[in-house]
PDB file of C-alpha atoms in Angstrom:
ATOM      1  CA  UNK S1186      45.944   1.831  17.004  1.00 92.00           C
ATOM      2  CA  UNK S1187      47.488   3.929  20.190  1.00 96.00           C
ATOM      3  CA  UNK S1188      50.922   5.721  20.843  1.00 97.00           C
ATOM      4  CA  UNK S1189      52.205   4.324  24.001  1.00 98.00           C
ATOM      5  CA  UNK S1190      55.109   4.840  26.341  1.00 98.00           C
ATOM      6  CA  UNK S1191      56.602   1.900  27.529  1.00 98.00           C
ATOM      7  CA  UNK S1192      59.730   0.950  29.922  1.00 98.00           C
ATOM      8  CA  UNK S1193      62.152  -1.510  29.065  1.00 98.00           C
ATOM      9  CA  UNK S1194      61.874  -4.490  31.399  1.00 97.00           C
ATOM     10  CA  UNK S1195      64.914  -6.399  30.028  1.00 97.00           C
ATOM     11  CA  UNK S1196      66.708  -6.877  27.292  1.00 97.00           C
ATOM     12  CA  UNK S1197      68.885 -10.216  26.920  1.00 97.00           C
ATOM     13  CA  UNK S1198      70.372 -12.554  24.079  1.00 97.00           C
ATOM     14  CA  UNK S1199      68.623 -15.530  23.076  1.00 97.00           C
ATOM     15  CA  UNK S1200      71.484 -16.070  20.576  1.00 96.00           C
ATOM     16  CA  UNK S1201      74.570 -14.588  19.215  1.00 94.00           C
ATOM     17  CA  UNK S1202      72.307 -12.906  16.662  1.00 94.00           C
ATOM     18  CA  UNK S1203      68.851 -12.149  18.188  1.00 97.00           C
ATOM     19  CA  UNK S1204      67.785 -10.399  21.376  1.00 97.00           C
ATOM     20  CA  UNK S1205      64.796 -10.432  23.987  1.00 98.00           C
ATOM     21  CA  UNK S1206      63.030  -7.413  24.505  1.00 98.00           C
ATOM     22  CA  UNK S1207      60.341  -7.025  27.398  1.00 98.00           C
ATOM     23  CA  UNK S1208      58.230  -4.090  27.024  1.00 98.00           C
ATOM     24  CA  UNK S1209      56.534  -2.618  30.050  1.00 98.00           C
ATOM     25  CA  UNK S1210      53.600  -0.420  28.836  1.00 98.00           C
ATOM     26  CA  UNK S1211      52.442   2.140  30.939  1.00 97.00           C
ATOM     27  CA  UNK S1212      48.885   1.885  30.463  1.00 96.00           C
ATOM     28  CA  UNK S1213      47.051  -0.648  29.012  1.00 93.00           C
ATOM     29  CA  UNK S1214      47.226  -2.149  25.342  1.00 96.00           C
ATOM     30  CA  UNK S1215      44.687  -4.517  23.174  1.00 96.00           C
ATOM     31  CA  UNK S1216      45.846  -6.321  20.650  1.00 98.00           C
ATOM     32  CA  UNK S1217      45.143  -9.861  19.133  1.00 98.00           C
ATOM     33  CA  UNK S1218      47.880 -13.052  19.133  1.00 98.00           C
ATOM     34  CA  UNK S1219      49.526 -12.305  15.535  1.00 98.00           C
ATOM     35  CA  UNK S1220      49.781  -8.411  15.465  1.00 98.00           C
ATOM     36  CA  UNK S1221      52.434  -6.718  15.029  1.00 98.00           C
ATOM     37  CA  UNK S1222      54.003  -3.080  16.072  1.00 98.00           C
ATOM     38  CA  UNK S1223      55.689  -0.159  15.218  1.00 98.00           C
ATOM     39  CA  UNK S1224      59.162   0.676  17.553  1.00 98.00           C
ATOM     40  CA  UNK S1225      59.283   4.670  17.009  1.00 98.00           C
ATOM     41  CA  UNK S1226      62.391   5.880  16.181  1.00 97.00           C
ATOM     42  CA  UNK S1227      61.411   9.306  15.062  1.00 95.00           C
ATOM     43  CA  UNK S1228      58.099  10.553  13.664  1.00 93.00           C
ATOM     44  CA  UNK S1229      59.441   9.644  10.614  1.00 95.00           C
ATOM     45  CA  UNK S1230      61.126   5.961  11.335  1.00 97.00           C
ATOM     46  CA  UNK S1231      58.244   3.646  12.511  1.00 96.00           C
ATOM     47  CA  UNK S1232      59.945   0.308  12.550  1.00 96.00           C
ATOM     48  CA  UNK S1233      57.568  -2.810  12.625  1.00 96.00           C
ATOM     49  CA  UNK S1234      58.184  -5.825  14.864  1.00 97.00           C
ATOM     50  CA  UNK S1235      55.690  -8.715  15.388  1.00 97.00           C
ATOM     51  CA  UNK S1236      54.275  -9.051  19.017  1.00 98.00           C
ATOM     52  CA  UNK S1237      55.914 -12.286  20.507  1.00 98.00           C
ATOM     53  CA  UNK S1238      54.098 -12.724  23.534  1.00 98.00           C
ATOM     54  CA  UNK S1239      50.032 -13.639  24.008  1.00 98.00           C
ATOM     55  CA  UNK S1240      47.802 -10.712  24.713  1.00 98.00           C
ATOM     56  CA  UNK S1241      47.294 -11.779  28.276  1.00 97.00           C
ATOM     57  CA  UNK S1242      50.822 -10.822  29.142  1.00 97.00           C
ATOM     58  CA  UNK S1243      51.717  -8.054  31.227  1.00 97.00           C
ATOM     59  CA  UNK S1244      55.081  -7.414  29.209  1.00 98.00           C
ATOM     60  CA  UNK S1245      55.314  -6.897  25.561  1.00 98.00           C
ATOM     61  CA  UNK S1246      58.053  -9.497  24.213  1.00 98.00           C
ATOM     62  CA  UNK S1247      60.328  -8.766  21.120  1.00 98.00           C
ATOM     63  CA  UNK S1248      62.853 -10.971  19.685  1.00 97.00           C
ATOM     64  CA  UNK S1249      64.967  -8.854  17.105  1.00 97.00           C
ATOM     65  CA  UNK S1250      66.969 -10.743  15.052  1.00 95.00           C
ATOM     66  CA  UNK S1251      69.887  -8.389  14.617  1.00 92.00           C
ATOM     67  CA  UNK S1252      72.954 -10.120  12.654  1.00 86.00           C
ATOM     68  CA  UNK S1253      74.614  -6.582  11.306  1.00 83.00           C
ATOM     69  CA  UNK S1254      76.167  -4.113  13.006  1.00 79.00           C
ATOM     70  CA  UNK S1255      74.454  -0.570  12.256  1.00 79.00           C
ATOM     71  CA  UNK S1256      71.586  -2.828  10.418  1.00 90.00           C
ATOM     72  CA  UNK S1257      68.249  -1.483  10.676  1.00 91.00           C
ATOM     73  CA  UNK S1258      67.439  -3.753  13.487  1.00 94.00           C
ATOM     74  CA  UNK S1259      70.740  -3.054  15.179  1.00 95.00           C
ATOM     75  CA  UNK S1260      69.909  -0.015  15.344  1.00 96.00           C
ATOM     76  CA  UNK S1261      66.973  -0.175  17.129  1.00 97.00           C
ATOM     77  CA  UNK S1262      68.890  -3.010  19.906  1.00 97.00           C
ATOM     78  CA  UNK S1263      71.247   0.153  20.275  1.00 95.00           C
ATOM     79  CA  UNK S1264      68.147   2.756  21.343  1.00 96.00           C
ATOM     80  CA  UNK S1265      66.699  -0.280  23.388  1.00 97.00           C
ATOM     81  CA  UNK S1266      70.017  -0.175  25.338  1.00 96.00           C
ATOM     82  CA  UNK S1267      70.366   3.401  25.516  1.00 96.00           C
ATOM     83  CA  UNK S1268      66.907   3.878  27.015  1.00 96.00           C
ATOM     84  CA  UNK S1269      67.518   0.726  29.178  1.00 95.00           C
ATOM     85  CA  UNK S1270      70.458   2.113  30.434  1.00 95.00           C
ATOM     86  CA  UNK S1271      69.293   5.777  31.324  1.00 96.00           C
ATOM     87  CA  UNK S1272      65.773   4.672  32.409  1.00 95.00           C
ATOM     88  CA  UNK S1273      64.049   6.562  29.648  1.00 96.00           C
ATOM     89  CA  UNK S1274      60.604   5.545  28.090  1.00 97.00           C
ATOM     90  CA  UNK S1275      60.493   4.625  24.139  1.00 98.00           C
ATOM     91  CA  UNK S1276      57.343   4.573  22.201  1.00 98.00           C
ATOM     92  CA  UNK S1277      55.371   2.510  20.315  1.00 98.00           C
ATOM     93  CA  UNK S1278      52.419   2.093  18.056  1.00 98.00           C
ATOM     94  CA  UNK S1279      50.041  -0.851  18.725  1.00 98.00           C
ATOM     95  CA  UNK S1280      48.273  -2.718  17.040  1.00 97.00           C
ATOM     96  CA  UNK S1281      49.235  -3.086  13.930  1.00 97.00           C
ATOM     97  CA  UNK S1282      48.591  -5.863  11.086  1.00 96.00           C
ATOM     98  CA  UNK S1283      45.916  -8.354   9.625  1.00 95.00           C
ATOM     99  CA  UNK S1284      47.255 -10.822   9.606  1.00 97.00           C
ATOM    100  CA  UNK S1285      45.789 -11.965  13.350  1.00 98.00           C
ATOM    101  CA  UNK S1286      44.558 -15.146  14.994  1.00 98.00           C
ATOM    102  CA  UNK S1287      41.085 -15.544  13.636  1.00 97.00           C
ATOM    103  CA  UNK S1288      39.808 -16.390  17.296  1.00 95.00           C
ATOM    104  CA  UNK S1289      36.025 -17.897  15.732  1.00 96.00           C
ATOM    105  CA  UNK S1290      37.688 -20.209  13.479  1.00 97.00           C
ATOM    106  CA  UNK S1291      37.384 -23.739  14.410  1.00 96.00           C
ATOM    107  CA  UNK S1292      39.447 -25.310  11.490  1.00 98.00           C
ATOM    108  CA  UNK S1293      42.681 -26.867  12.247  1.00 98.00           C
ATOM    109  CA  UNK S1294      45.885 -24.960  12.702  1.00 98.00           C
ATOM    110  CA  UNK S1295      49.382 -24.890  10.432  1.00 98.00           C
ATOM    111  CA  UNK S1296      51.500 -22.114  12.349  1.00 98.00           C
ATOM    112  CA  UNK S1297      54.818 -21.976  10.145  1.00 98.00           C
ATOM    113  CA  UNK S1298      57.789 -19.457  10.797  1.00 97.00           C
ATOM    114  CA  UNK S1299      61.352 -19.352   9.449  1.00 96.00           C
ATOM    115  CA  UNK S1300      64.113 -17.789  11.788  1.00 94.00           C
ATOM    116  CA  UNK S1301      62.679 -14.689  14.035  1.00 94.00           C
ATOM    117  CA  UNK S1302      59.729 -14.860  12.154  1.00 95.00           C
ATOM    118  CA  UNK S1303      58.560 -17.235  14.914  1.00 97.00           C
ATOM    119  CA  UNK S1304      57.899 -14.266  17.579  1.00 97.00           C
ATOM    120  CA  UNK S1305      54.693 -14.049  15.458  1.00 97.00           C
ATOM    121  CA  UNK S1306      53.081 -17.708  16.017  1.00 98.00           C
ATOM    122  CA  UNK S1307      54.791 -17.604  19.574  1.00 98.00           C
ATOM    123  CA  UNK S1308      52.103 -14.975  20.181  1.00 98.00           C
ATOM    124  CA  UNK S1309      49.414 -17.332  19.254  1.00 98.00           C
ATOM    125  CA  UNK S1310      50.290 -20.955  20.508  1.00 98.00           C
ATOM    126  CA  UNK S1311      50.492 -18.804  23.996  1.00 98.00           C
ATOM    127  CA  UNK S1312      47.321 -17.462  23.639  1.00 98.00           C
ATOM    128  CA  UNK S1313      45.951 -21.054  22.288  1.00 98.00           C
ATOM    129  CA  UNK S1314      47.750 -22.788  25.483  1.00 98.00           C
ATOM    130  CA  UNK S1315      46.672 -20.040  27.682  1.00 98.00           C
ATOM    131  CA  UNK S1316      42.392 -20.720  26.097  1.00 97.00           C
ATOM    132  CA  UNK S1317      43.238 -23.988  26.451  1.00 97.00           C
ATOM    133  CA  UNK S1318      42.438 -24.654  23.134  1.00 98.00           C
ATOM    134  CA  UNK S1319      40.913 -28.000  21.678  1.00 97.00           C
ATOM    135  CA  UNK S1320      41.947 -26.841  18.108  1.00 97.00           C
ATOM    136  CA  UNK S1321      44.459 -29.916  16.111  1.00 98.00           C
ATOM    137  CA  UNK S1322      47.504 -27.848  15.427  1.00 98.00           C
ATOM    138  CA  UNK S1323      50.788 -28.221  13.927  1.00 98.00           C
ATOM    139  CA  UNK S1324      53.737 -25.899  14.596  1.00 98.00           C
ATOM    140  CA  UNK S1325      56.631 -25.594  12.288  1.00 98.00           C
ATOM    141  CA  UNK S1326      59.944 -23.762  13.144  1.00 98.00           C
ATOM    142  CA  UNK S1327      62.756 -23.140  10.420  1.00 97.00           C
ATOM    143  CA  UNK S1328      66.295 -22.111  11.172  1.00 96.00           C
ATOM    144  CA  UNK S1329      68.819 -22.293   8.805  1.00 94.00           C
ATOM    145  CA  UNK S1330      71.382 -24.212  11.330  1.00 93.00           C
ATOM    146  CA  UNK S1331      71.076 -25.839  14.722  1.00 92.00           C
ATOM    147  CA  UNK S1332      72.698 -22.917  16.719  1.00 91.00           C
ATOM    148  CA  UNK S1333      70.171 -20.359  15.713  1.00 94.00           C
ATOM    149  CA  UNK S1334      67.688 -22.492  18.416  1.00 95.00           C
ATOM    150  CA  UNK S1335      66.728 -21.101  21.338  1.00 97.00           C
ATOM    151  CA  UNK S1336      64.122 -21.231  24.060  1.00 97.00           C
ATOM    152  CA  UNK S1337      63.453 -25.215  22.537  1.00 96.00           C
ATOM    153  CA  UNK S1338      62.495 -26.045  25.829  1.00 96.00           C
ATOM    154  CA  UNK S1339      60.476 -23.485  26.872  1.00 97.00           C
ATOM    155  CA  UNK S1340      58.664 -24.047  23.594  1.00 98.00           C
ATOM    156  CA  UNK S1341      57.947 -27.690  23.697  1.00 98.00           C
ATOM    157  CA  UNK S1342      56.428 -26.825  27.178  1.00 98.00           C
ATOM    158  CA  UNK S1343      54.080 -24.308  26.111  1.00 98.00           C
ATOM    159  CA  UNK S1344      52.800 -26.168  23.208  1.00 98.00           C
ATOM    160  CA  UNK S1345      52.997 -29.887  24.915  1.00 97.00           C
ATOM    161  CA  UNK S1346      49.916 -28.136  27.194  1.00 97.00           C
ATOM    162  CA  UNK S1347      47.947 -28.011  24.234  1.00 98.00           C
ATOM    163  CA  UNK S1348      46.372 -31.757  23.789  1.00 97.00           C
ATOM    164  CA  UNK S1349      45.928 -31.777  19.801  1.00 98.00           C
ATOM    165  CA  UNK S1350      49.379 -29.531  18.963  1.00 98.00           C
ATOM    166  CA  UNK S1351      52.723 -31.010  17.645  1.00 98.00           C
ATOM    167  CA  UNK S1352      55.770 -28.730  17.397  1.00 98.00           C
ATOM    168  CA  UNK S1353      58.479 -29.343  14.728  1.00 98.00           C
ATOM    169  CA  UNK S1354      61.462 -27.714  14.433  1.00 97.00           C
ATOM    170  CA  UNK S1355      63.289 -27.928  11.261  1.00 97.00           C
ATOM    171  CA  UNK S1356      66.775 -27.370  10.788  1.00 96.00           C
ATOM    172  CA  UNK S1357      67.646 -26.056   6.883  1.00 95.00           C
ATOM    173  CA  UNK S1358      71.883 -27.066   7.419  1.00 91.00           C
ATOM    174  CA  UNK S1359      73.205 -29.842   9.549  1.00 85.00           C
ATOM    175  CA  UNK S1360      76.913 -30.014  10.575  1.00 78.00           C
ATOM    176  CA  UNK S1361      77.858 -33.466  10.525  1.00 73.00           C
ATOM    177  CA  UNK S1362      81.115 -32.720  13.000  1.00 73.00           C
ATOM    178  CA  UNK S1363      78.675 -31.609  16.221  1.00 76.00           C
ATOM    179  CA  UNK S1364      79.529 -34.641  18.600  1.00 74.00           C
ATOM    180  CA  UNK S1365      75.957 -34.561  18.808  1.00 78.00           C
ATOM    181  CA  UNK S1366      74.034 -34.284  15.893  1.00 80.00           C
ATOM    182  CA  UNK S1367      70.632 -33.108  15.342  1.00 87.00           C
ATOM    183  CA  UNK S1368      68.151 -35.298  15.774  1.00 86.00           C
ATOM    184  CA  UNK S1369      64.982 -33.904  14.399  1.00 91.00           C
ATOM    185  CA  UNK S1370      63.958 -33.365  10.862  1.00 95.00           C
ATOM    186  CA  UNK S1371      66.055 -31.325   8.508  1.00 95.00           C
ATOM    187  CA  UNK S1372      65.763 -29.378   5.248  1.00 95.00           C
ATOM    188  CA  UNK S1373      63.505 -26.475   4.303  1.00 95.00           C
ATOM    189  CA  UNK S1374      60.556 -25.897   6.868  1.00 97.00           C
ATOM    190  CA  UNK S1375      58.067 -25.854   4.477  1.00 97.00           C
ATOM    191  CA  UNK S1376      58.777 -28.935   2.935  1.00 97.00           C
ATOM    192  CA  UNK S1377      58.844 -31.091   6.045  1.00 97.00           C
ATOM    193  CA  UNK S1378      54.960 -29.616   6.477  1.00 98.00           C
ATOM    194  CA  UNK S1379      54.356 -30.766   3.010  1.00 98.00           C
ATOM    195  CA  UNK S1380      55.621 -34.233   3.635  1.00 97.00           C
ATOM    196  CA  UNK S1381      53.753 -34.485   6.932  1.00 97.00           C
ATOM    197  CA  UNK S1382      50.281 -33.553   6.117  1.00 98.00           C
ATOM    198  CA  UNK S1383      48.321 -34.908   3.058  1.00 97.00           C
ATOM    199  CA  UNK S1384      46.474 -31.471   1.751  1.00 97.00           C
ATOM    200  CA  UNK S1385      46.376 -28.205   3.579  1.00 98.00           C
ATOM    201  CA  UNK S1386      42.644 -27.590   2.218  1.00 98.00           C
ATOM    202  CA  UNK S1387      41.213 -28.504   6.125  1.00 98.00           C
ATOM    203  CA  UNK S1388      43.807 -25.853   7.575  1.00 98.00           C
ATOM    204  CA  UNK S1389      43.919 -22.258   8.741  1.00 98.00           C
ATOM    205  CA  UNK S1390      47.574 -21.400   7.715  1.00 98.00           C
ATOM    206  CA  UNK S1391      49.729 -18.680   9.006  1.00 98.00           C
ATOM    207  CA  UNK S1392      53.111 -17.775   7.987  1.00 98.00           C
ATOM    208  CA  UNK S1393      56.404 -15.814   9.101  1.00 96.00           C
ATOM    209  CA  UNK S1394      59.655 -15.195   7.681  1.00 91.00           C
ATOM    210  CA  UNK S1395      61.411 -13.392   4.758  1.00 88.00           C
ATOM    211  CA  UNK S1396      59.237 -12.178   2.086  1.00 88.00           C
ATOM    212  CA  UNK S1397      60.900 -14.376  -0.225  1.00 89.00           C
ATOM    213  CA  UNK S1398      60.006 -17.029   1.615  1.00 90.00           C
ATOM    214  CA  UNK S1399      56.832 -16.913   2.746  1.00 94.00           C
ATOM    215  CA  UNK S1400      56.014 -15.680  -1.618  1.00 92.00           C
ATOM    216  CA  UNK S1401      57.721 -19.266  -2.398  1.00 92.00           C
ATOM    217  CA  UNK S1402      55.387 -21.018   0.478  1.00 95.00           C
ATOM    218  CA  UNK S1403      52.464 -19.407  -0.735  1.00 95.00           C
ATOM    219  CA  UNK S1404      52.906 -20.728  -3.830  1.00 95.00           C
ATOM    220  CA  UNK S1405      53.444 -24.230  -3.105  1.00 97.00           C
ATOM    221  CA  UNK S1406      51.117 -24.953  -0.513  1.00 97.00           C
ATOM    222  CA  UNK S1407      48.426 -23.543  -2.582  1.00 97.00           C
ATOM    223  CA  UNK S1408      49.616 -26.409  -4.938  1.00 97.00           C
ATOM    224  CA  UNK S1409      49.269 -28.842  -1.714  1.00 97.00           C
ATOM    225  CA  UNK S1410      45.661 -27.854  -1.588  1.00 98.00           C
ATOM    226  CA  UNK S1411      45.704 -24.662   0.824  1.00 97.00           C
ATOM    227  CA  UNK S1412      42.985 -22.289   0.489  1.00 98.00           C
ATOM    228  CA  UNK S1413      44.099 -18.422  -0.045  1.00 96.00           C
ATOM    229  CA  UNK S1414      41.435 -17.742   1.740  1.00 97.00           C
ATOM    230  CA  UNK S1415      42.506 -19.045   4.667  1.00 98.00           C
ATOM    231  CA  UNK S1416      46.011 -18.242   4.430  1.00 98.00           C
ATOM    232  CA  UNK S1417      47.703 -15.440   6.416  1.00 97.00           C
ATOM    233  CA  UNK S1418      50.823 -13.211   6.761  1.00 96.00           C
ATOM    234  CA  UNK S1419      51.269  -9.696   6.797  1.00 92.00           C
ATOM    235  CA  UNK S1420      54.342 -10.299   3.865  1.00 90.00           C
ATOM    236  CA  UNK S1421      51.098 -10.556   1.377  1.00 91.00           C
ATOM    237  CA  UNK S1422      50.686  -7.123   1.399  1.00 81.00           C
ATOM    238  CA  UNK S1423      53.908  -6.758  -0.009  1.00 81.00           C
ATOM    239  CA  UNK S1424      54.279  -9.298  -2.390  1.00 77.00           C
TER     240      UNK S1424
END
């Protein structure tokens, strides 16, 4: 892990609720699709964020998911604009986590992310694309309601240049009054993986999203066969 200066490139909304943020490093940084960073606030306010963007990439992509005002992420949006503004550098610690791509594995994939939580397989279906991976891999995408999407297209892109990935976005809460309704599947994220693939023994599994979550997922695909072995997400450490 290395203390580095970087500029901010941009910083733009996605949605309502959660913001872009391109990092510009100035020197070089190493990490592996999956890890995660800290955004320095102080010496004594290290905020973590997972990586969104592939290691290959220039910029260092953020998507903060920031839904109070003065909320700890909020907070962090308000520095990013600050420095933006007045051209000053901010810091951060990289890499962080363990929760990382394991690159030599050859097993099949199950990338699963609730919400903002999806920065962290974004990282690694990049990378995969970028390899041009020959790995069978399944990408699922939670969001509570249809206008928490963004970047769909941009997504199905990336991953339709994989040949053995499928991306499914889940959406937890339809509302029946949009003149045009949602046509993908709906429900809890997890679920929908459940009901898609027979037993998650075969898989490599990583997960993103609320602790809560990702304890409850644990839990039941374990019961759907998964190995804990060969699950992943830095929330285990805490839970």
């Amino acid at each position: 892990m290395k203390t580095v200066s970087c500029q901010i490139q941009s910083l733009s909304s996605l949605t309502p609720h959660v913001y872009k943020v391109l990092l510009k490093p100035d020197e070089k940084v190493d990490f592996i699709a999956g890890q995660y960073l800290n955004f320095i606030m102080s010496d004594e306010d290290k905020r973590p964020f997972s990586i969104a963007s592939s290691p290959n990439s220039e910029l260092i992509e953020l998507q903060i998911g920031a839904f109070v005002a003065d909320s700890y992420p909020m907070q962090v949006i308000e520095c990013i604009k600050a420095s933006h503004t007045s051209g000053e550098a901010v810091t951060i610690e990289i890499p962080l986590g363990h929760a990382q791509l394991r690159t030599e594995s050859e097993r099949p994939l199950l990338l699963l992310a609730g919400g903002t939580g999806f920065s962290y397989i974004k990282s690694m279906f990049e990378y995969l694309a970028e390899q041009k991976s020959q790995r069978h891999i399944m990408v699922y995408w939670g969001l509570r309601e249809e206008s928490a999407v963004y970047e769909l297209e941009k997504t199905i892109a990336t991953i339709g240049e994989l040949p053995y990935a499928n991306f499914i976005p889940v959406i937890e809460n339809i509302n029946e009054a949009n003149e045009n309704p949602w046509q993908g599947k709906t429900g809890l994220v997890h679920q929908a993986a459940m009901h898609d693939i027979v037993s998650f023994e075969p898989y490599d599994i990583y997960l993103a999203g609320r602790f809560d979550m990702v304890g409850a997922i644990r839990s039941d695909f374990v019961e759907h066969g998964a190995l804990l072995e060969h699950m992943y997400a830095d929330a285990f450490a805490f839970i």
